Amino acid sequence: LHRTILVALLLVAPVAAEDAASQLSVRGEAALKVPADQASLRIVVRAEADTVAEAMRSAGTRINKITDFLDSLDIEPGKERRTGGYSLEPIWSQRPRNPAEDWKPTVLGHRLEHRILVETTRLELVGDLLAKSAKHGADEVNLDGFGLSKAARMSQRDVLLQEAVRNARREARVVSAASGTVLAGIKNIDIESDNARPPVMARGRMMMSAEADFGAPTIEAGEVEVRAAVRIVYTLGPLSE
């Protein structure tokens, strides 16, 4: 795994006015760029019909075909896929330009939308999911982005925290030496929340008919930047003569 340690941004400031001579607050940050290992997709099925039952039947038939397709790829419900949304609403007639006094809107039909969310670390499946979902009845397939799974994020956490502490200590030593003091001890350490920055090129959308027939597109996930930071308050002492 190729990793790049980025230059950390470190901030040094006194904790409080009365403690400025004896304490030093330092923030140390570290970052890594690692390959994205998780993809997020949305598969959308829409249906319009005169009755609720017809709309549900039309969408349900295609949803069943899509879930069978996902099952064939071993994309398990509750783990790698879940329902991302479900809406059913009437389609109302539009108000005419010069309506009669007794005009009232009427229901012309019903519109249904069912969304399936897929999150998988098997990036080799992304191309097939994009290209073949429409063949099984999807009206729209969205690649919402690439990111880092929780397991991958945790595997980098120790490395990031160690680097952040080293950077904070290095900066504190420089400041204490320049001010004629030494680092006598640590009063407090806080770990700030880590975060991951997704690659910029992570989004895409395919809208197609079920008759579309083409090969799986080539998808490149790119890298994700993950960060960790610590804030350390050092106590200062005089230089030994």
mmCIF file of N, CA, C and O in Angstrom, residues 48-135:
data_model
loop_
_atom_site.group_PDB
_atom_site.id
_atom_site.type_symbol
_atom_site.label_atom_id
_atom_site.label_comp_id
_atom_site.label_asym_id
_atom_site.label_seq_id
_atom_site.Cartn_x
_atom_site.Cartn_y
_atom_site.Cartn_z
ATOM 1 N N GLU A 48 -45.438 5.049 -12.933
ATOM 2 C CA GLU A 48 -46.656 5.859 -12.948
ATOM 3 C C GLU A 48 -47.774 5.000 -13.514
ATOM 4 O O GLU A 48 -47.587 4.306 -14.519
ATOM 5 N N ALA A 49 -48.926 5.051 -12.850
ATOM 6 C CA ALA A 49 -50.067 4.244 -13.302
ATOM 7 C C ALA A 49 -51.363 4.895 -12.838
ATOM 8 O O ALA A 49 -51.354 5.801 -12.001
ATOM 9 N N ASP A 50 -52.478 4.380 -13.384
ATOM 10 C CA ASP A 50 -53.781 4.948 -13.016
ATOM 11 C C ASP A 50 -54.121 4.683 -11.554
ATOM 12 O O ASP A 50 -54.729 5.532 -10.887
ATOM 13 N N THR A 51 -53.747 3.521 -11.044
ATOM 14 C CA THR A 51 -54.094 3.155 -9.670
ATOM 15 C C THR A 51 -52.834 2.870 -8.862
ATOM 16 O O THR A 51 -51.763 2.611 -9.423
ATOM 17 N N VAL A 52 -52.997 2.918 -7.544
ATOM 18 C CA VAL A 52 -51.886 2.588 -6.649
ATOM 19 C C VAL A 52 -51.429 1.161 -6.883
ATOM 20 O O VAL A 52 -50.229 0.866 -6.942
ATOM 21 N N ALA A 53 -52.378 0.241 -7.008
ATOM 22 C CA ALA A 53 -52.036 -1.170 -7.188
ATOM 23 C C ALA A 53 -51.209 -1.390 -8.449
ATOM 24 O O ALA A 53 -50.236 -2.151 -8.445
ATOM 25 N N GLU A 54 -51.576 -0.707 -9.554
ATOM 26 C CA GLU A 54 -50.828 -0.861 -10.796
ATOM 27 C C GLU A 54 -49.417 -0.291 -10.679
ATOM 28 O O GLU A 54 -48.460 -0.873 -11.197
ATOM 29 N N ALA A 55 -49.277 0.856 -10.025
ATOM 30 C CA ALA A 55 -47.961 1.451 -9.838
ATOM 31 C C ALA A 55 -47.081 0.548 -8.980
ATOM 32 O O ALA A 55 -45.897 0.335 -9.279
ATOM 33 N N MET A 56 -47.649 0.003 -7.894
ATOM 34 C CA MET A 56 -46.887 -0.888 -7.016
ATOM 35 C C MET A 56 -46.513 -2.175 -7.742
ATOM 36 O O MET A 56 -45.408 -2.696 -7.559
ATOM 37 N N ARG A 57 -47.393 -2.674 -8.554
ATOM 38 C CA ARG A 57 -47.110 -3.909 -9.287
ATOM 39 C C ARG A 57 -45.991 -3.691 -10.305
ATOM 40 O O ARG A 57 -45.079 -4.512 -10.432
ATOM 41 N N SER A 58 -46.060 -2.574 -11.034
ATOM 42 C CA SER A 58 -45.032 -2.271 -12.035
ATOM 43 C C SER A 58 -43.656 -2.113 -11.389
ATOM 44 O O SER A 58 -42.669 -2.688 -11.857
ATOM 45 N N ALA A 59 -43.606 -1.311 -10.322
ATOM 46 C CA ALA A 59 -42.320 -1.090 -9.645
ATOM 47 C C ALA A 59 -41.855 -2.359 -8.948
ATOM 48 O O ALA A 59 -40.665 -2.700 -8.977
ATOM 49 N N GLY A 60 -42.792 -3.073 -8.308
ATOM 50 C CA GLY A 60 -42.423 -4.274 -7.558
ATOM 51 C C GLY A 60 -41.805 -5.346 -8.428
ATOM 52 O O GLY A 60 -40.844 -6.014 -8.024
ATOM 53 N N THR A 61 -42.328 -5.503 -9.636
ATOM 54 C CA THR A 61 -41.764 -6.507 -10.548
ATOM 55 C C THR A 61 -40.317 -6.197 -10.869
ATOM 56 O O THR A 61 -39.442 -7.080 -10.861
ATOM 57 N N ARG A 62 -40.032 -4.921 -11.142
ATOM 58 C CA ARG A 62 -38.653 -4.540 -11.482
ATOM 59 C C ARG A 62 -37.739 -4.557 -10.266
ATOM 60 O O ARG A 62 -36.560 -4.938 -10.368
ATOM 61 N N ILE A 63 -38.260 -4.165 -9.098
ATOM 62 C CA ILE A 63 -37.458 -4.215 -7.880
ATOM 63 C C ILE A 63 -37.039 -5.654 -7.594
ATOM 64 O O ILE A 63 -35.896 -5.927 -7.205
ATOM 65 N N ASN A 64 -37.963 -6.602 -7.792
ATOM 66 C CA ASN A 64 -37.638 -8.007 -7.563
ATOM 67 C C ASN A 64 -36.527 -8.485 -8.500
ATOM 68 O O ASN A 64 -35.634 -9.237 -8.096
ATOM 69 N N LYS A 65 -36.574 -8.029 -9.758
ATOM 70 C CA LYS A 65 -35.525 -8.404 -10.708
ATOM 71 C C LYS A 65 -34.178 -7.814 -10.296
ATOM 72 O O LYS A 65 -33.132 -8.469 -10.407
ATOM 73 N N ILE A 66 -34.209 -6.563 -9.806
ATOM 74 C CA ILE A 66 -32.959 -5.915 -9.389
ATOM 75 C C ILE A 66 -32.391 -6.594 -8.150
ATOM 76 O O ILE A 66 -31.177 -6.830 -8.061
ATOM 77 N N THR A 67 -33.250 -6.906 -7.180
ATOM 78 C CA THR A 67 -32.741 -7.569 -5.970
ATOM 79 C C THR A 67 -32.207 -8.965 -6.296
ATOM 80 O O THR A 67 -31.218 -9.409 -5.693
ATOM 81 N N ASP A 68 -32.827 -9.655 -7.259
ATOM 82 C CA ASP A 68 -32.288 -10.951 -7.694
ATOM 83 C C ASP A 68 -30.902 -10.765 -8.314
ATOM 84 O O ASP A 68 -29.990 -11.588 -8.094
ATOM 85 N N PHE A 69 -30.750 -9.687 -9.104
ATOM 86 C CA PHE A 69 -29.447 -9.379 -9.696
ATOM 87 C C PHE A 69 -28.415 -9.087 -8.610
ATOM 88 O O PHE A 69 -27.286 -9.596 -8.659
ATOM 89 N N LEU A 70 -28.800 -8.300 -7.598
ATOM 90 C CA LEU A 70 -27.882 -8.007 -6.498
ATOM 91 C C LEU A 70 -27.549 -9.268 -5.710
ATOM 92 O O LEU A 70 -26.409 -9.458 -5.267
ATOM 93 N N ASP A 71 -28.534 -10.129 -5.527
ATOM 94 C CA ASP A 71 -28.276 -11.407 -4.844
ATOM 95 C C ASP A 71 -27.260 -12.247 -5.613
ATOM 96 O O ASP A 71 -26.419 -12.930 -5.012
ATOM 97 N N SER A 72 -27.337 -12.189 -6.944
ATOM 98 C CA SER A 72 -26.397 -12.974 -7.761
ATOM 99 C C SER A 72 -24.963 -12.490 -7.595
ATOM 100 O O SER A 72 -24.014 -13.241 -7.856
ATOM 101 N N LEU A 73 -24.814 -11.230 -7.157
ATOM 102 C CA LEU A 73 -23.479 -10.667 -6.898
ATOM 103 C C LEU A 73 -23.097 -10.797 -5.426
ATOM 104 O O LEU A 73 -22.055 -10.282 -5.015
ATOM 105 N N ASP A 74 -23.961 -11.479 -4.644
ATOM 106 C CA ASP A 74 -23.739 -11.657 -3.203
ATOM 107 C C ASP A 74 -23.678 -10.326 -2.459
ATOM 108 O O ASP A 74 -22.935 -10.168 -1.495
ATOM 109 N N ILE A 75 -24.482 -9.359 -2.921
ATOM 110 C CA ILE A 75 -24.619 -8.084 -2.210
ATOM 111 C C ILE A 75 -25.753 -8.262 -1.202
ATOM 112 O O ILE A 75 -26.932 -8.228 -1.558
ATOM 113 N N GLU A 76 -25.378 -8.466 0.043
ATOM 114 C CA GLU A 76 -26.336 -8.890 1.053
ATOM 115 C C GLU A 76 -27.189 -7.726 1.570
ATOM 116 O O GLU A 76 -26.668 -6.651 1.871
ATOM 117 N N PRO A 77 -28.503 -7.970 1.715
ATOM 118 C CA PRO A 77 -29.369 -6.947 2.328
ATOM 119 C C PRO A 77 -29.012 -6.745 3.790
ATOM 120 O O PRO A 77 -28.706 -7.704 4.506
ATOM 121 N N GLY A 78 -29.011 -5.481 4.222
ATOM 122 C CA GLY A 78 -28.665 -5.174 5.601
ATOM 123 C C GLY A 78 -27.181 -4.987 5.827
ATOM 124 O O GLY A 78 -26.774 -4.439 6.852
ATOM 125 N N LYS A 79 -26.367 -5.447 4.895
ATOM 126 C CA LYS A 79 -24.912 -5.296 5.015
ATOM 127 C C LYS A 79 -24.374 -4.366 3.925
ATOM 128 O O LYS A 79 -23.753 -3.348 4.205
ATOM 129 N N GLU A 80 -24.591 -4.777 2.688
ATOM 130 C CA GLU A 80 -24.100 -3.970 1.570
ATOM 131 C C GLU A 80 -25.216 -3.219 0.848
ATOM 132 O O GLU A 80 -24.927 -2.392 -0.021
ATOM 133 N N ARG A 81 -26.466 -3.498 1.177
ATOM 134 C CA ARG A 81 -27.554 -2.779 0.529
ATOM 135 C C ARG A 81 -28.723 -2.611 1.487
ATOM 136 O O ARG A 81 -28.908 -3.389 2.425
ATOM 137 N N ARG A 82 -29.491 -1.548 1.227
ATOM 138 C CA ARG A 82 -30.674 -1.262 2.040
ATOM 139 C C ARG A 82 -31.599 -0.356 1.241
ATOM 140 O O ARG A 82 -31.189 0.252 0.239
ATOM 141 N N THR A 83 -32.851 -0.263 1.698
ATOM 142 C CA THR A 83 -33.797 0.654 1.062
ATOM 143 C C THR A 83 -33.413 2.086 1.409
ATOM 144 O O THR A 83 -33.291 2.432 2.582
ATOM 145 N N GLY A 84 -33.222 2.908 0.394
ATOM 146 C CA GLY A 84 -32.800 4.281 0.619
ATOM 147 C C GLY A 84 -33.935 5.279 0.576
ATOM 148 O O GLY A 84 -33.754 6.441 0.921
ATOM 149 N N GLY A 85 -35.120 4.837 0.197
ATOM 150 C CA GLY A 85 -36.267 5.736 0.153
ATOM 151 C C GLY A 85 -37.418 5.100 -0.606
ATOM 152 O O GLY A 85 -37.216 4.244 -1.489
ATOM 153 N N TYR A 86 -38.622 5.500 -0.239
ATOM 154 C CA TYR A 86 -39.818 4.976 -0.906
ATOM 155 C C TYR A 86 -40.883 6.056 -0.838
ATOM 156 O O TYR A 86 -41.198 6.558 0.237
ATOM 157 N N SER A 87 -41.419 6.445 -1.987
ATOM 158 C CA SER A 87 -42.451 7.475 -2.014
ATOM 159 C C SER A 87 -43.575 7.065 -2.961
ATOM 160 O O SER A 87 -43.331 6.477 -4.020
ATOM 161 N N LEU A 88 -44.797 7.371 -2.559
ATOM 162 C CA LEU A 88 -45.978 7.099 -3.368
ATOM 163 C C LEU A 88 -46.899 8.303 -3.241
ATOM 164 O O LEU A 88 -47.300 8.670 -2.133
ATOM 165 N N GLU A 89 -47.232 8.938 -4.367
ATOM 166 C CA GLU A 89 -48.020 10.164 -4.322
ATOM 167 C C GLU A 89 -48.973 10.239 -5.503
ATOM 168 O O GLU A 89 -48.698 9.661 -6.571
ATOM 169 N N PRO A 90 -50.097 10.940 -5.326
ATOM 170 C CA PRO A 90 -51.037 11.093 -6.440
ATOM 171 C C PRO A 90 -50.511 12.094 -7.466
ATOM 172 O O PRO A 90 -49.729 12.989 -7.149
ATOM 173 N N ILE A 91 -50.934 11.926 -8.696
ATOM 174 C CA ILE A 91 -50.650 12.879 -9.763
ATOM 175 C C ILE A 91 -51.925 13.697 -9.971
ATOM 176 O O ILE A 91 -52.960 13.163 -10.414
ATOM 177 N N TRP A 92 -51.878 14.976 -9.628
ATOM 178 C CA TRP A 92 -53.072 15.823 -9.688
ATOM 179 C C TRP A 92 -53.170 16.533 -11.029
ATOM 180 O O TRP A 92 -52.164 16.868 -11.662
ATOM 181 N N SER A 93 -54.381 16.781 -11.426
ATOM 182 C CA SER A 93 -54.629 17.572 -12.634
ATOM 183 C C SER A 93 -54.189 19.013 -12.392
ATOM 184 O O SER A 93 -54.251 19.519 -11.267
ATOM 185 N N GLN A 94 -53.696 19.659 -13.452
ATOM 186 C CA GLN A 94 -53.223 21.031 -13.351
ATOM 187 C C GLN A 94 -54.404 22.011 -13.421
ATOM 188 O O GLN A 94 -55.349 21.802 -14.174
ATOM 189 N N ARG A 95 -54.311 23.058 -12.656
ATOM 190 C CA ARG A 95 -55.356 24.083 -12.655
ATOM 191 C C ARG A 95 -55.367 24.783 -14.020
ATOM 192 O O ARG A 95 -54.341 25.289 -14.481
ATOM 193 N N PRO A 96 -56.510 24.852 -14.689
ATOM 194 C CA PRO A 96 -56.556 25.522 -15.996
ATOM 195 C C PRO A 96 -56.396 27.035 -15.859
ATOM 196 O O PRO A 96 -56.519 27.600 -14.765
ATOM 197 N N ARG A 97 -56.163 27.700 -16.979
ATOM 198 C CA ARG A 97 -55.938 29.140 -16.953
ATOM 199 C C ARG A 97 -57.186 29.898 -16.489
ATOM 200 O O ARG A 97 -57.091 30.821 -15.696
ATOM 201 N N ASN A 98 -58.327 29.507 -16.971
ATOM 202 C CA ASN A 98 -59.586 30.157 -16.556
ATOM 203 C C ASN A 98 -60.544 29.082 -16.029
ATOM 204 O O ASN A 98 -61.476 28.655 -16.744
ATOM 205 N N PRO A 99 -60.337 28.648 -14.799
ATOM 206 C CA PRO A 99 -61.146 27.544 -14.278
ATOM 207 C C PRO A 99 -62.581 27.984 -13.962
ATOM 208 O O PRO A 99 -62.847 29.149 -13.665
ATOM 209 N N ALA A 100 -63.471 27.028 -14.030
ATOM 210 C CA ALA A 100 -64.855 27.283 -13.618
ATOM 211 C C ALA A 100 -64.901 27.461 -12.113
ATOM 212 O O ALA A 100 -63.993 27.049 -11.382
ATOM 213 N N GLU A 101 -65.978 28.102 -11.647
ATOM 214 C CA GLU A 101 -66.073 28.365 -10.211
ATOM 215 C C GLU A 101 -66.088 27.087 -9.385
ATOM 216 O O GLU A 101 -65.599 27.062 -8.258
ATOM 217 N N ASP A 102 -66.639 26.028 -9.952
ATOM 218 C CA ASP A 102 -66.720 24.779 -9.197
ATOM 219 C C ASP A 102 -65.580 23.812 -9.531
ATOM 220 O O ASP A 102 -65.643 22.616 -9.213
ATOM 221 N N TRP A 103 -64.509 24.347 -10.174
ATOM 222 C CA TRP A 103 -63.399 23.458 -10.554
ATOM 223 C C TRP A 103 -62.682 22.916 -9.328
ATOM 224 O O TRP A 103 -62.430 23.635 -8.368
ATOM 225 N N LYS A 104 -62.337 21.655 -9.355
ATOM 226 C CA LYS A 104 -61.552 21.017 -8.307
ATOM 227 C C LYS A 104 -60.516 20.096 -8.960
ATOM 228 O O LYS A 104 -60.801 19.480 -9.990
ATOM 229 N N PRO A 105 -59.349 20.013 -8.375
ATOM 230 C CA PRO A 105 -58.338 19.100 -8.941
ATOM 231 C C PRO A 105 -58.786 17.649 -8.790
ATOM 232 O O PRO A 105 -59.460 17.287 -7.830
ATOM 233 N N THR A 106 -58.393 16.858 -9.748
ATOM 234 C CA THR A 106 -58.710 15.427 -9.711
ATOM 235 C C THR A 106 -57.429 14.614 -9.800
ATOM 236 O O THR A 106 -56.404 15.085 -10.312
ATOM 237 N N VAL A 107 -57.489 13.409 -9.296
ATOM 238 C CA VAL A 107 -56.338 12.507 -9.330
ATOM 239 C C VAL A 107 -56.286 11.820 -10.686
ATOM 240 O O VAL A 107 -57.225 11.116 -11.074
ATOM 241 N N LEU A 108 -55.189 12.048 -11.420
ATOM 242 C CA LEU A 108 -55.025 11.459 -12.744
ATOM 243 C C LEU A 108 -54.334 10.104 -12.684
ATOM 244 O O LEU A 108 -54.427 9.314 -13.627
ATOM 245 N N GLY A 109 -53.614 9.879 -11.625
ATOM 246 C CA GLY A 109 -52.874 8.632 -11.494
ATOM 247 C C GLY A 109 -52.021 8.678 -10.243
ATOM 248 O O GLY A 109 -52.216 9.526 -9.359
ATOM 249 N N HIS A 110 -51.055 7.787 -10.183
ATOM 250 C CA HIS A 110 -50.185 7.712 -9.012
ATOM 251 C C HIS A 110 -48.730 7.496 -9.456
ATOM 252 O O HIS A 110 -48.461 6.817 -10.455
ATOM 253 N N ARG A 111 -47.829 8.116 -8.705
ATOM 254 C CA ARG A 111 -46.402 8.052 -9.012
ATOM 255 C C ARG A 111 -45.666 7.391 -7.830
ATOM 256 O O ARG A 111 -45.859 7.784 -6.676
ATOM 257 N N LEU A 112 -44.818 6.424 -8.138
ATOM 258 C CA LEU A 112 -44.065 5.705 -7.099
ATOM 259 C C LEU A 112 -42.581 5.769 -7.410
ATOM 260 O O LEU A 112 -42.180 5.678 -8.574
ATOM 261 N N GLU A 113 -41.782 5.928 -6.374
ATOM 262 C CA GLU A 113 -40.317 5.891 -6.525
ATOM 263 C C GLU A 113 -39.723 5.051 -5.410
ATOM 264 O O GLU A 113 -40.036 5.246 -4.238
ATOM 265 N N HIS A 114 -38.869 4.112 -5.782
ATOM 266 C CA HIS A 114 -38.207 3.204 -4.835
ATOM 267 C C HIS A 114 -36.707 3.302 -5.065
ATOM 268 O O HIS A 114 -36.232 3.125 -6.191
ATOM 269 N N ARG A 115 -35.957 3.572 -3.988
ATOM 270 C CA ARG A 115 -34.508 3.732 -4.099
ATOM 271 C C ARG A 115 -33.790 2.661 -3.282
ATOM 272 O O ARG A 115 -34.150 2.407 -2.121
ATOM 273 N N ILE A 116 -32.779 2.068 -3.867
ATOM 274 C CA ILE A 116 -31.929 1.083 -3.191
ATOM 275 C C ILE A 116 -30.532 1.669 -3.065
ATOM 276 O O ILE A 116 -29.958 2.147 -4.058
ATOM 277 N N LEU A 117 -29.986 1.661 -1.859
ATOM 278 C CA LEU A 117 -28.623 2.134 -1.624
ATOM 279 C C LEU A 117 -27.684 0.942 -1.528
ATOM 280 O O LEU A 117 -27.974 -0.037 -0.826
ATOM 281 N N VAL A 118 -26.569 1.045 -2.213
ATOM 282 C CA VAL A 118 -25.553 -0.005 -2.182
ATOM 283 C C VAL A 118 -24.244 0.614 -1.725
ATOM 284 O O VAL A 118 -23.799 1.622 -2.285
ATOM 285 N N GLU A 119 -23.640 0.028 -0.702
ATOM 286 C CA GLU A 119 -22.304 0.414 -0.246
ATOM 287 C C GLU A 119 -21.462 -0.852 -0.193
ATOM 288 O O GLU A 119 -21.751 -1.761 0.585
ATOM 289 N N THR A 120 -20.441 -0.904 -1.019
ATOM 290 C CA THR A 120 -19.632 -2.113 -1.098
ATOM 291 C C THR A 120 -18.151 -1.780 -1.187
ATOM 292 O O THR A 120 -17.764 -0.759 -1.754
ATOM 293 N N THR A 121 -17.344 -2.662 -0.607
ATOM 294 C CA THR A 121 -15.888 -2.529 -0.711
ATOM 295 C C THR A 121 -15.349 -3.346 -1.887
ATOM 296 O O THR A 121 -14.150 -3.319 -2.153
ATOM 297 N N ARG A 122 -16.233 -4.035 -2.581
ATOM 298 C CA ARG A 122 -15.817 -4.805 -3.761
ATOM 299 C C ARG A 122 -15.929 -3.907 -4.986
ATOM 300 O O ARG A 122 -16.899 -3.928 -5.737
ATOM 301 N N LEU A 123 -14.910 -3.091 -5.139
ATOM 302 C CA LEU A 123 -14.946 -2.072 -6.191
ATOM 303 C C LEU A 123 -14.999 -2.680 -7.585
ATOM 304 O O LEU A 123 -15.410 -1.998 -8.542
ATOM 305 N N GLU A 124 -14.610 -3.926 -7.720
ATOM 306 C CA GLU A 124 -14.648 -4.565 -9.038
ATOM 307 C C GLU A 124 -16.084 -4.762 -9.530
ATOM 308 O O GLU A 124 -16.298 -5.028 -10.721
ATOM 309 N N LEU A 125 -17.080 -4.613 -8.638
ATOM 310 C CA LEU A 125 -18.482 -4.772 -9.029
ATOM 311 C C LEU A 125 -19.122 -3.478 -9.535
ATOM 312 O O LEU A 125 -20.209 -3.513 -10.107
ATOM 313 N N VAL A 126 -18.466 -2.354 -9.319
ATOM 314 C CA VAL A 126 -19.088 -1.061 -9.611
ATOM 315 C C VAL A 126 -19.464 -0.935 -11.087
ATOM 316 O O VAL A 126 -20.559 -0.478 -11.436
ATOM 317 N N GLY A 127 -18.579 -1.335 -11.968
ATOM 318 C CA GLY A 127 -18.870 -1.238 -13.395
ATOM 319 C C GLY A 127 -20.110 -2.029 -13.781
ATOM 320 O O GLY A 127 -20.973 -1.548 -14.525
ATOM 321 N N ASP A 128 -20.217 -3.265 -13.298
ATOM 322 C CA ASP A 128 -21.385 -4.089 -13.607
ATOM 323 C C ASP A 128 -22.657 -3.512 -13.004
ATOM 324 O O ASP A 128 -23.727 -3.560 -13.619
ATOM 325 N N LEU A 129 -22.568 -2.971 -11.793
ATOM 326 C CA LEU A 129 -23.750 -2.372 -11.165
ATOM 327 C C LEU A 129 -24.260 -1.197 -11.984
ATOM 328 O O LEU A 129 -25.472 -1.027 -12.163
ATOM 329 N N LEU A 130 -23.354 -0.395 -12.497
ATOM 330 C CA LEU A 130 -23.752 0.761 -13.300
ATOM 331 C C LEU A 130 -24.337 0.332 -14.643
ATOM 332 O O LEU A 130 -25.346 0.867 -15.099
ATOM 333 N N ALA A 131 -23.697 -0.645 -15.285
ATOM 334 C CA ALA A 131 -24.084 -0.999 -16.645
ATOM 335 C C ALA A 131 -25.296 -1.917 -16.713
ATOM 336 O O ALA A 131 -26.095 -1.835 -17.651
ATOM 337 N N LYS A 132 -25.463 -2.789 -15.723
ATOM 338 C CA LYS A 132 -26.471 -3.842 -15.840
ATOM 339 C C LYS A 132 -27.738 -3.601 -15.030
ATOM 340 O O LYS A 132 -28.734 -4.302 -15.222
ATOM 341 N N SER A 133 -27.719 -2.636 -14.115
ATOM 342 C CA SER A 133 -28.926 -2.405 -13.312
ATOM 343 C C SER A 133 -30.110 -2.011 -14.183
ATOM 344 O O SER A 133 -31.254 -2.414 -13.921
ATOM 345 N N ALA A 134 -29.879 -1.222 -15.231
ATOM 346 C CA ALA A 134 -30.969 -0.815 -16.122
ATOM 347 C C ALA A 134 -31.553 -2.014 -16.858
ATOM 348 O O ALA A 134 -32.763 -2.053 -17.128
ATOM 349 N N LYS A 135 -30.714 -2.984 -17.200
ATOM 350 C CA LYS A 135 -31.207 -4.179 -17.873
ATOM 351 C C LYS A 135 -32.188 -4.945 -17.001
ATOM 352 O O LYS A 135 -33.000 -5.731 -17.505
#
